[in-house]
CSV table of C-alpha atoms in Angstrom, one decimal:
chain,number,residue,atom,x,y,z
A,1,UNK,CA,-185.7,49.8,-15.9
A,2,UNK,CA,-187.9,52.7,-16.8
A,3,UNK,CA,-190.7,53.5,-14.3
A,4,UNK,CA,-194.1,55.1,-14.9
A,5,UNK,CA,-193.8,58.3,-16.8
A,6,UNK,CA,-196.3,61.1,-17.0
A,7,UNK,CA,-196.4,64.1,-19.4
A,8,UNK,CA,-196.5,66.9,-19.1
A,9,UNK,CA,-195.0,67.4,-15.6
A,10,UNK,CA,-196.8,70.7,-15.3
A,11,UNK,CA,-199.9,72.1,-17.1
A,12,UNK,CA,-201.4,75.5,-16.7
A,13,UNK,CA,-204.7,76.2,-18.4
A,14,UNK,CA,-207.6,78.5,-18.2
A,15,UNK,CA,-211.0,77.8,-16.8
A,16,UNK,CA,-213.2,76.2,-19.5
A,17,UNK,CA,-210.4,74.7,-21.5
A,18,UNK,CA,-209.8,71.1,-22.4
A,19,UNK,CA,-206.7,69.2,-21.2
A,20,UNK,CA,-205.2,65.8,-21.8
A,21,UNK,CA,-202.8,64.1,-19.4
A,22,UNK,CA,-200.7,61.2,-20.5
A,23,UNK,CA,-199.4,58.2,-18.7
A,24,UNK,CA,-196.8,55.6,-19.9
A,25,UNK,CA,-196.9,52.6,-17.7
A,26,UNK,CA,-194.1,50.2,-16.9
A,27,UNK,CA,-193.6,47.9,-19.9
A,28,UNK,CA,-195.6,44.7,-19.6
A,29,UNK,CA,-197.9,46.0,-16.9
A,30,UNK,CA,-201.5,45.3,-17.7
A,31,UNK,CA,-203.2,47.3,-15.0
A,32,UNK,CA,-203.2,51.1,-14.9
A,33,UNK,CA,-204.6,53.5,-12.3
A,34,UNK,CA,-205.4,57.2,-12.1
A,35,UNK,CA,-205.5,59.1,-8.9
A,36,UNK,CA,-205.9,62.8,-8.0
A,37,UNK,CA,-204.0,64.5,-5.1
A,38,UNK,CA,-205.2,67.8,-4.0
A,39,UNK,CA,-202.9,70.0,-1.9
A,40,UNK,CA,-202.4,68.7,1.6
A,41,UNK,CA,-204.5,65.6,1.0
A,42,UNK,CA,-203.9,61.9,0.2
A,43,UNK,CA,-204.4,60.6,-3.3
A,44,UNK,CA,-208.0,59.9,-4.4
A,45,UNK,CA,-208.8,57.1,-6.7
A,46,UNK,CA,-210.3,58.0,-10.1
A,47,UNK,CA,-210.3,55.0,-12.4
A,48,UNK,CA,-208.4,51.8,-13.2
A,49,UNK,CA,-207.9,49.7,-16.4
A,50,UNK,CA,-207.2,46.1,-16.8
A,51,UNK,CA,-205.9,45.9,-20.4
A,52,UNK,CA,-207.9,48.2,-22.6
A,53,UNK,CA,-211.1,48.3,-20.6
A,54,UNK,CA,-212.0,50.4,-17.6
A,55,UNK,CA,-212.4,47.9,-14.8
A,56,UNK,CA,-213.8,50.6,-12.5
A,57,UNK,CA,-214.4,54.2,-13.1
A,58,UNK,CA,-216.4,54.9,-9.9
A,59,UNK,CA,-213.9,57.5,-8.7
A,60,UNK,CA,-214.4,59.9,-11.7
A,61,UNK,CA,-216.0,63.0,-10.1
A,62,UNK,CA,-218.3,63.8,-13.0
A,63,UNK,CA,-218.8,63.5,-16.8
A,64,UNK,CA,-216.2,66.1,-17.6
A,65,UNK,CA,-213.6,63.5,-16.8
A,66,UNK,CA,-212.8,60.6,-19.1
A,67,UNK,CA,-209.9,58.2,-19.6
A,68,UNK,CA,-208.9,55.9,-22.4
A,69,UNK,CA,-206.3,53.2,-22.9
A,70,UNK,CA,-206.9,52.1,-26.5
A,71,UNK,CA,-204.0,49.7,-26.9
A,72,UNK,CA,-203.6,48.5,-23.4
A,73,UNK,CA,-200.5,50.5,-22.7
A,74,UNK,CA,-200.5,54.3,-22.7
A,75,UNK,CA,-203.4,56.0,-21.1
A,76,UNK,CA,-204.8,59.5,-21.4
A,77,UNK,CA,-206.9,61.3,-18.9
A,78,UNK,CA,-209.1,63.9,-20.5
A,79,UNK,CA,-210.8,66.8,-18.7
A,80,UNK,CA,-213.3,68.9,-20.4
A,81,UNK,CA,-214.4,72.4,-19.4
A,82,UNK,CA,-211.8,72.6,-16.7
A,83,UNK,CA,-212.7,74.3,-13.4
A,84,UNK,CA,-210.5,75.9,-10.8
A,85,UNK,CA,-211.4,73.0,-8.5
A,86,UNK,CA,-209.7,70.6,-10.9
A,87,UNK,CA,-206.3,72.0,-9.9
A,88,UNK,CA,-204.4,69.1,-8.4
A,89,UNK,CA,-201.6,66.6,-9.0
A,90,UNK,CA,-202.8,63.8,-11.2
A,91,UNK,CA,-201.0,60.5,-10.4
A,92,UNK,CA,-200.8,57.5,-12.6
A,93,UNK,CA,-199.7,54.0,-11.4
A,94,UNK,CA,-199.3,50.7,-13.0
A,95,UNK,CA,-199.1,47.1,-11.8
A,96,UNK,CA,-198.2,43.7,-13.4
A,97,UNK,CA,-201.8,42.8,-13.2
A,98,UNK,CA,-204.8,43.9,-11.2
A,99,UNK,CA,-204.4,43.5,-7.5
A,100,UNK,CA,-200.6,43.6,-7.6
A,101,UNK,CA,-198.3,46.3,-6.2
A,102,UNK,CA,-198.9,49.7,-7.8
A,103,UNK,CA,-195.9,51.7,-9.0
A,104,UNK,CA,-196.6,55.4,-9.2
A,105,UNK,CA,-195.3,58.0,-11.6
A,106,UNK,CA,-194.2,61.5,-10.6
A,107,UNK,CA,-197.5,63.0,-11.4
A,108,UNK,CA,-198.8,65.9,-13.6
A,109,UNK,CA,-199.4,69.1,-11.7
A,110,UNK,CA,-202.5,70.8,-13.2
A,111,UNK,CA,-203.3,74.4,-12.5
A,112,UNK,CA,-206.5,75.9,-13.7
A,113,UNK,CA,-206.6,79.7,-13.7
B,1,UNK,CA,-217.8,53.1,3.1
B,2,UNK,CA,-214.1,52.5,3.6
B,3,UNK,CA,-211.9,55.2,5.1
B,4,UNK,CA,-208.4,55.7,6.5
B,5,UNK,CA,-207.5,58.1,9.2
B,6,UNK,CA,-204.0,59.3,10.0
B,7,UNK,CA,-204.4,61.3,13.2
B,8,UNK,CA,-201.0,63.0,13.1
B,9,UNK,CA,-200.6,65.6,10.4
B,10,UNK,CA,-197.0,66.4,11.4
B,11,UNK,CA,-194.4,64.5,13.5
B,12,UNK,CA,-190.9,65.5,14.4
B,13,UNK,CA,-188.4,63.1,15.7
B,14,UNK,CA,-184.7,63.3,16.4
B,15,UNK,CA,-182.3,61.3,14.2
B,16,UNK,CA,-181.7,57.9,15.8
B,17,UNK,CA,-185.0,57.9,17.7
B,18,UNK,CA,-187.8,55.4,17.2
B,19,UNK,CA,-190.8,56.2,15.1
B,20,UNK,CA,-194.5,55.2,15.1
B,21,UNK,CA,-197.0,56.6,12.6
B,22,UNK,CA,-200.6,55.8,13.3
B,23,UNK,CA,-203.2,54.6,10.9
B,24,UNK,CA,-206.8,53.6,11.6
B,25,UNK,CA,-209.1,52.2,8.9
B,26,UNK,CA,-212.7,51.5,8.5
B,27,UNK,CA,-213.5,48.5,6.3
B,28,UNK,CA,-216.1,45.8,6.5
B,29,UNK,CA,-214.0,42.8,5.6
B,30,UNK,CA,-210.4,41.7,5.9
B,31,UNK,CA,-208.6,44.7,4.5
B,32,UNK,CA,-205.7,45.0,2.1
B,33,UNK,CA,-203.4,47.5,3.8
B,34,UNK,CA,-200.5,49.5,2.5
B,35,UNK,CA,-198.0,52.1,3.6
B,36,UNK,CA,-196.5,54.4,0.9
B,37,UNK,CA,-193.9,57.2,1.3
B,38,UNK,CA,-193.8,60.3,-0.9
B,39,UNK,CA,-190.6,62.4,-1.0
B,40,UNK,CA,-190.5,65.8,-2.6
B,41,UNK,CA,-190.5,65.6,-6.4
B,42,UNK,CA,-190.7,61.8,-6.3
B,43,UNK,CA,-193.6,59.4,-6.8
B,44,UNK,CA,-195.2,57.4,-4.1
B,45,UNK,CA,-193.1,54.4,-3.2
B,46,UNK,CA,-194.5,51.3,-1.5
B,47,UNK,CA,-193.0,50.6,1.9
B,48,UNK,CA,-195.0,47.5,2.8
B,49,UNK,CA,-198.3,45.8,2.5
B,50,UNK,CA,-200.6,43.4,4.4
B,51,UNK,CA,-203.0,41.0,2.8
B,52,UNK,CA,-203.2,38.1,5.2
B,53,UNK,CA,-201.1,35.9,7.4
B,54,UNK,CA,-198.5,37.2,9.9
B,55,UNK,CA,-199.8,40.4,11.3
B,56,UNK,CA,-196.3,41.9,11.7
B,57,UNK,CA,-195.1,42.9,8.2
B,58,UNK,CA,-191.6,43.8,7.3
B,59,UNK,CA,-190.9,46.4,4.6
B,60,UNK,CA,-188.2,48.2,2.9
B,61,UNK,CA,-185.8,50.7,4.5
B,62,UNK,CA,-186.1,49.1,7.9
B,63,UNK,CA,-189.9,49.8,8.3
B,64,UNK,CA,-192.4,47.4,9.8
B,65,UNK,CA,-196.1,47.6,10.5
B,66,UNK,CA,-198.5,45.6,12.6
B,67,UNK,CA,-202.1,44.8,11.7
B,68,UNK,CA,-204.4,44.8,14.7
B,69,UNK,CA,-207.9,43.9,13.8
B,70,UNK,CA,-209.3,44.6,17.2
B,71,UNK,CA,-208.1,48.2,17.0
B,72,UNK,CA,-208.6,48.6,13.3
B,73,UNK,CA,-205.1,49.8,13.1
B,74,UNK,CA,-202.0,49.4,10.9
B,75,UNK,CA,-199.3,51.5,12.6
B,76,UNK,CA,-195.9,52.0,10.9
B,77,UNK,CA,-192.8,51.7,13.0
B,78,UNK,CA,-189.0,52.1,12.6
B,79,UNK,CA,-186.6,51.6,15.5
B,80,UNK,CA,-184.1,54.2,14.4
B,81,UNK,CA,-184.9,57.1,12.1
B,82,UNK,CA,-182.4,58.5,9.6
B,83,UNK,CA,-182.5,62.0,8.2
B,84,UNK,CA,-183.3,60.6,4.8
B,85,UNK,CA,-186.6,59.3,6.2
B,86,UNK,CA,-188.0,62.8,6.2
B,87,UNK,CA,-191.0,62.6,3.8
B,88,UNK,CA,-194.8,62.3,3.8
B,89,UNK,CA,-196.2,58.9,4.7
B,90,UNK,CA,-199.6,57.6,3.5
B,91,UNK,CA,-201.6,54.7,4.8
B,92,UNK,CA,-204.0,53.1,2.3
B,93,UNK,CA,-206.7,50.4,2.2
B,94,UNK,CA,-207.7,48.4,-0.9
B,95,UNK,CA,-211.3,49.5,-1.1
B,96,UNK,CA,-212.4,46.8,-3.5
B,97,UNK,CA,-211.3,43.9,-1.4
B,98,UNK,CA,-208.1,43.7,-3.4
B,99,UNK,CA,-205.2,46.0,-4.1
B,100,UNK,CA,-206.9,48.1,-6.9
B,101,UNK,CA,-209.0,51.0,-5.7
B,102,UNK,CA,-206.8,52.4,-2.9
B,103,UNK,CA,-208.3,54.7,-0.4
B,104,UNK,CA,-205.6,56.8,1.2
B,105,UNK,CA,-205.4,58.6,4.5
B,106,UNK,CA,-204.5,62.3,4.6
B,107,UNK,CA,-200.8,61.6,5.3
B,108,UNK,CA,-198.3,62.3,8.0
B,109,UNK,CA,-195.4,64.6,7.3
B,110,UNK,CA,-192.3,63.4,9.1
B,111,UNK,CA,-189.5,65.8,10.0
B,112,UNK,CA,-186.2,64.6,11.4
B,113,UNK,CA,-184.1,66.7,13.6
B,114,UNK,CA,-180.3,66.3,13.5
């Protein structure tokens, strides 16, 4: 069956611009996670949803980052006033429910010029 | 705070040789531990996980890992490496006492010599 999909696969933007990154979880998965992976490092937790609500957003680095999941399926990670330091691969994962095995998507590579 | 250390950034082994990738964690309670593999252009794939019970855990692709509480370690092993095992390997701990907020180590890049 279809895995986690993320769009776009690559995004180039200019410093100060606004970007949205989309994640389509595996059908039927109620939990969804966002991570950020900088070059040469392991993924870093950002936020996770159980259903429509953010169960924990303690990993979001600052208030420029925001994520939504209005219908409990697709999620969008939103970054305002992008900075060069936001350049990274943004990974999305989903699981059947919270605490279950996380299945990762291929990521969106964001480059802020 | 929880943390995961993978001391080896790069490891090179010959095809057919045995493999051990090291992972040390810092966590106050009984940890939820994971090993993931990341191949170029592909997403992270779970190899195995430990929640409780038998400290020797079997995973996919012939991998196993052993949880040693006294050493705060969760090393990954494989008796005979195949060229297709070349990838980046990440150890992770469930920072929330479950399997949600994963804290990853920095990764170990495995290269396999023919």
